[in-house]
Structures are given as C-alpha cells and as structure tokens.
mmCIF file of C-alpha atoms in Angstrom:
data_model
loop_
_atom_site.group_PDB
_atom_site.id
_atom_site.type_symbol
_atom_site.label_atom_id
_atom_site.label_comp_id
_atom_site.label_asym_id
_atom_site.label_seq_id
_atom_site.Cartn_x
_atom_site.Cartn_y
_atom_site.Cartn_z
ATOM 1 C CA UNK H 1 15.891 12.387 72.329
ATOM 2 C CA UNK H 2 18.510 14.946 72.687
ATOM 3 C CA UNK H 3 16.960 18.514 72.435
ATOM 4 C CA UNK H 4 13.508 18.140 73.080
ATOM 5 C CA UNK H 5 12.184 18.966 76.212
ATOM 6 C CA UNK H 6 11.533 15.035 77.854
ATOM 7 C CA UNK H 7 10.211 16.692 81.572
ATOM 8 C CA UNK H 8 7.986 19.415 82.863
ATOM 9 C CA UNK H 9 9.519 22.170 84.310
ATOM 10 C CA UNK H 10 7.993 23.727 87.686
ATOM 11 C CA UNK H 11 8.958 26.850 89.930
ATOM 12 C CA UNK H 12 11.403 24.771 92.290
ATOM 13 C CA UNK H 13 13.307 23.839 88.888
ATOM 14 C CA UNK H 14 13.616 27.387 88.069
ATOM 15 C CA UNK H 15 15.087 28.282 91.438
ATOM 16 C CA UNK H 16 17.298 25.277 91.419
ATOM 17 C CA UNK H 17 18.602 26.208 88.272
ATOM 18 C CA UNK H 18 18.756 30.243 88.921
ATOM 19 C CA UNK H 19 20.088 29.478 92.156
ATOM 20 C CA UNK H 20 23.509 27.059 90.819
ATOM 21 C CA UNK H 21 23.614 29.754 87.697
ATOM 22 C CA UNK H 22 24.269 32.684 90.168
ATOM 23 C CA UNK H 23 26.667 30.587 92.327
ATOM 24 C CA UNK H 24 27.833 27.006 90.997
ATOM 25 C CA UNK H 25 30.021 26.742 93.727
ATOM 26 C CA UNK H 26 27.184 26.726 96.094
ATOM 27 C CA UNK H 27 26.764 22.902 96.811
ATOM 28 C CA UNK H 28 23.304 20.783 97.235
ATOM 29 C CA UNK H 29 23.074 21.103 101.120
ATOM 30 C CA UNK H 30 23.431 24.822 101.528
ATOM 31 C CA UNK H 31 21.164 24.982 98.305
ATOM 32 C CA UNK H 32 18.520 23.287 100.091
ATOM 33 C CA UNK H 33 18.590 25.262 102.585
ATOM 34 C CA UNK H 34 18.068 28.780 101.105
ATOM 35 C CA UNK H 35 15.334 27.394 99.046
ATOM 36 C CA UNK H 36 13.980 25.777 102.152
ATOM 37 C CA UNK H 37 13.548 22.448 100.436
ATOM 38 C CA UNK H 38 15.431 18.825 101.550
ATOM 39 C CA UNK H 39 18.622 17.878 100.154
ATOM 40 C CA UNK H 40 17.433 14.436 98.574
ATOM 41 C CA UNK H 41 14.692 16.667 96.702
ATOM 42 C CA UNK H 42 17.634 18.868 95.003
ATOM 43 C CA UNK H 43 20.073 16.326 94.127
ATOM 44 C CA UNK H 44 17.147 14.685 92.652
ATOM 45 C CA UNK H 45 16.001 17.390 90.535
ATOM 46 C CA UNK H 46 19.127 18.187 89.491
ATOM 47 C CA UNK H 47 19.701 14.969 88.744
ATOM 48 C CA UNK H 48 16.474 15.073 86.736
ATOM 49 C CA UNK H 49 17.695 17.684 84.618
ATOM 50 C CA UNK H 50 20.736 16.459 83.808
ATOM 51 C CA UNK H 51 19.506 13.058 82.789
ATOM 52 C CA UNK H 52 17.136 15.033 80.666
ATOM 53 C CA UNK H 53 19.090 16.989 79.329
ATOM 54 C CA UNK H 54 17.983 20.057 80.288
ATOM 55 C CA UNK H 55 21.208 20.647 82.128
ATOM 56 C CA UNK H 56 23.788 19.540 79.972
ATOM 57 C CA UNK H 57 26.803 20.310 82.243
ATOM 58 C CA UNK H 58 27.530 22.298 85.456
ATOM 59 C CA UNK H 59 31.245 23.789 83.878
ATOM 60 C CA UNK H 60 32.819 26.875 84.407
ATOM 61 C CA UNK H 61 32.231 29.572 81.771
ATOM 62 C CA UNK H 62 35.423 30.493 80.400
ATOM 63 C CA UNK H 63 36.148 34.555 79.333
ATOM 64 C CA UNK H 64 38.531 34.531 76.361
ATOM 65 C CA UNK H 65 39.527 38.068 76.369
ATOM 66 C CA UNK H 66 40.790 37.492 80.066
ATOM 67 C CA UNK H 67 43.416 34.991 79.338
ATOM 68 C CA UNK H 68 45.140 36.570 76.048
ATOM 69 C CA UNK H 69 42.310 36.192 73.507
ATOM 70 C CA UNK H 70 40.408 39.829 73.503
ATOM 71 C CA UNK H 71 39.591 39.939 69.901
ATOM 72 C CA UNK H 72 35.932 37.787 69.065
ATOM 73 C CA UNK H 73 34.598 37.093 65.480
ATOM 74 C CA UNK H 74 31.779 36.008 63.698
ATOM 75 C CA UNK H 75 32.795 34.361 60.486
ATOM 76 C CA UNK H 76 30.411 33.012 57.830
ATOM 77 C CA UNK H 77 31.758 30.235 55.813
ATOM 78 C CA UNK H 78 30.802 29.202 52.322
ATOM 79 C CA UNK H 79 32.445 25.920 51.738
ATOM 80 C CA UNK H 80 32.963 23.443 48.896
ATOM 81 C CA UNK H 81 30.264 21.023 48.343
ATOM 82 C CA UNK H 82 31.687 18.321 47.654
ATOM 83 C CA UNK H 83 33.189 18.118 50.937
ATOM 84 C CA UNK H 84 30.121 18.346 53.278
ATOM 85 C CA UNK H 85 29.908 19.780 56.473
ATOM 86 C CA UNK H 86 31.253 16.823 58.817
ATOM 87 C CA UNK H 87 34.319 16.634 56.800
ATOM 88 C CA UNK H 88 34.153 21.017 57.089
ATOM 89 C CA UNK H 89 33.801 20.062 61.062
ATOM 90 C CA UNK H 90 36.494 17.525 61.729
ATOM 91 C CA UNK H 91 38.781 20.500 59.689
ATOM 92 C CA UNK H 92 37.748 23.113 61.959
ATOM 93 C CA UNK H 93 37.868 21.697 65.124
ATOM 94 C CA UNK H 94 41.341 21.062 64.780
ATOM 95 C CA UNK H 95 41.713 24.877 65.120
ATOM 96 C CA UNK H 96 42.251 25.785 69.129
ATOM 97 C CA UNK H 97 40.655 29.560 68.634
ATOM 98 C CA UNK H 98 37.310 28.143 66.556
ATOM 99 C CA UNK H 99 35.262 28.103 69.968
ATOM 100 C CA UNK H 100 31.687 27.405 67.941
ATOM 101 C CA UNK H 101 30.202 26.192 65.098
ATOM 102 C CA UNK H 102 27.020 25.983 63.988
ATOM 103 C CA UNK H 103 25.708 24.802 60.028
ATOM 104 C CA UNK H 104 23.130 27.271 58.960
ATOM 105 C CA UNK H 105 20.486 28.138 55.967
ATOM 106 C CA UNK H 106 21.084 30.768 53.549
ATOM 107 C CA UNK H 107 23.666 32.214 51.471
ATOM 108 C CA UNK H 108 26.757 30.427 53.709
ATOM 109 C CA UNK H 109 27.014 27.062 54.976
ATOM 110 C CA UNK H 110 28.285 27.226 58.148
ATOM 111 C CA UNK H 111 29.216 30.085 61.171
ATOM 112 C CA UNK H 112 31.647 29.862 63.336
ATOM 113 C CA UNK H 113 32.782 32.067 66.298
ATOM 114 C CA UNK H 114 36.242 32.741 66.897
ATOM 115 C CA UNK H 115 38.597 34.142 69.432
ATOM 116 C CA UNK H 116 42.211 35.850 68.905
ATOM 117 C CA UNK H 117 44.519 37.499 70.675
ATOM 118 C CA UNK H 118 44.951 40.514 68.094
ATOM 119 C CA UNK H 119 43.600 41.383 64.631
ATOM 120 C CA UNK H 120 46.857 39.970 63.504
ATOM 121 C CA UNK H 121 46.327 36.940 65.224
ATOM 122 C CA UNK H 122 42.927 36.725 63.698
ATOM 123 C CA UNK H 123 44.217 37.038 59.760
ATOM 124 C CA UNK H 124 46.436 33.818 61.147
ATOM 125 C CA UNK H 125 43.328 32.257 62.318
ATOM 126 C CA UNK H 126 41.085 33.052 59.732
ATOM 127 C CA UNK H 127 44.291 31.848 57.128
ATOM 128 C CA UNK H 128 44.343 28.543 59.257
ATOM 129 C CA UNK H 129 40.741 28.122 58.117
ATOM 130 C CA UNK H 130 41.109 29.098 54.448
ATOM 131 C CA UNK H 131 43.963 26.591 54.056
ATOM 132 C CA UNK H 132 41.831 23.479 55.410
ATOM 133 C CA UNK H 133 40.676 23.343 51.717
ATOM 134 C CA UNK H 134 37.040 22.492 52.280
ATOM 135 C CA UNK H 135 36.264 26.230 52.423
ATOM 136 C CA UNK H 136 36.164 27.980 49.477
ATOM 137 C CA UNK H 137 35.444 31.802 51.130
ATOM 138 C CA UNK H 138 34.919 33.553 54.306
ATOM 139 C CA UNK H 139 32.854 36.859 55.703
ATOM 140 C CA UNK H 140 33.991 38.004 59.359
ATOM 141 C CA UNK H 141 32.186 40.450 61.366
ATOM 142 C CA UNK H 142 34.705 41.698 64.239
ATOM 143 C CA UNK H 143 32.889 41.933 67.590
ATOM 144 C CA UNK H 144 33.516 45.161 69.635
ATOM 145 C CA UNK H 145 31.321 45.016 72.603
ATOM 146 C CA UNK H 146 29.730 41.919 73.854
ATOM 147 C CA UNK H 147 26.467 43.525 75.530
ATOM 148 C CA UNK H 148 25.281 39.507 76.834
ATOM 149 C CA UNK H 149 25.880 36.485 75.475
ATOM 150 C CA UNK H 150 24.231 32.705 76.662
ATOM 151 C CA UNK H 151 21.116 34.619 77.641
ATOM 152 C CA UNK H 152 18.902 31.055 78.050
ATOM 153 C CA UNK H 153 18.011 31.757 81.874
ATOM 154 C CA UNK H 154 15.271 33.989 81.502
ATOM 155 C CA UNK H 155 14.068 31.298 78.854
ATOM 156 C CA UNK H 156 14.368 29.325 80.925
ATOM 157 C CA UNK H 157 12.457 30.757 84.202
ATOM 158 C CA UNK H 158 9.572 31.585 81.565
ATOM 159 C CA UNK H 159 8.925 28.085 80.814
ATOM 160 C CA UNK H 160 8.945 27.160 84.869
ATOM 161 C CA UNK H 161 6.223 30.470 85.035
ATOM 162 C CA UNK H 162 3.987 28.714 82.007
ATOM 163 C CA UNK H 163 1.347 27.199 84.502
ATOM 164 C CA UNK H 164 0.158 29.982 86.327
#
C-alpha cells in the first residue's frame, strides 16, 4: 500500500538516504565507499526503498523563483459541490503555475500552491482558476520569505534513530 511504511528503516538507510539528499549526483560506487559499505549492499537498499516507496523518486528539485517565477502563493479554494474534487483536479492541473494540490478539512476544500512571475501574473493565474467554473471562491496568502520547505529528512533520520 502506497503511504504506509512496508520496511524497517535502520542507520545505513539513513546515511544512504542523507548521503544521495546532500549530493544526488554522487553515484552508488563512490557512495559505497564513503560509507564504507559494498556496492551490491547500496544499490540494494536503495532499491529497497524505492520499491517501497519510501523513496519515491531521485529528481532534481526545481527553484521557481530562479527561472522567472519569484512570486509563491498559498491559495485556499472553496469549490462547488456538485463538481467534486477530481473533476476540481483534472481543472487545475491544466494550469502550468498550480505546482501542488492538496484536498483538505475545514472551511475550504482544497489548497493549492502556486508560482508566478509577478503579482500581476498571479491575478492572471488566480483568474485562470476562477474561470474553471468548479470553484466558486478563493483566499491567497502571498509568500515573502521561504525560511525551508520539504523538511522530511530529519523525519526521516529520526525514524532510522528509533531503535537505540
């Protein structure tokens, strides 16, 4: 099942993982050797976590704000309930700058996070989204200083630390 944890995580795993977050260019083989380990045991960890899940992908993290799209918003979305959120989804992710979405509890039905590449540009964006016609309003909270963000890691290295 996707999202529950299917394998027990030890130290090695932790390094593995720390090790490829700090530098996913660094290869299996010259992995194995700073962590003093053989080669076969890596890939095979690694390949452990993908299957797992616990890795879902080894991509690059893409910055936004460094290729023309500075401006980042949070934008809570109430939207018509008739239409349900899979329809809401298949609208939305038609829309290039929508870079999450999530559906949540409470007083809106689904956040989204969204890049731009000016506060103009995010009026366009956020119009895009109005005109779908499954939402019926929107809240946006414009981000001015991303402090972290994708902080799982240290989650991450706890869980590995559990046993002892």
């Amino acid at each position: 099942m996707k999202g529950i944890l299917t394998m027990k995580i030890d130290e090695l795993d932790v390094k593995i993982v720390e090790l490829f977050s700090a530098d996913s260019d660094i290869g299996v083989l010259a992995a194995s050797r700073q962590l003093a380990v053989a080669r076969p045991t890596v890939q095979g960890r690694l390949d452990k976590l993908k299957k797992t899940g616990v890795i879902e992908q080894i991509a690059p993290t893409l910055n936004p704000a460094k290729f023309g799209y500075p401006v980042m918003a949070f934008v809570s979305v109430e939207i018509s309930q008739n239409v349900g959120h899979v329809s809401v989804g298949a609208a939305l992710e038609v829309i290039p700058e929508i870079v999450e979405m999530y559906t949540v509890s409470g007083d809106q039905d689904v956040l989204i996070r969204i890049v731009a590449k000016s506060n103009d540009d995010l009026q366009r964006v956020l119009d895009s989204i109005s005109r779908t016609g499954a939402v019926t309003r929107t809240r946006s909270a414009i981000v001015l200083q991303t402090h972290f963000q994708n902080r799982v890691l240290p989650l991450f290295s706890q869980v590995g630390s559990d046993d002892q």
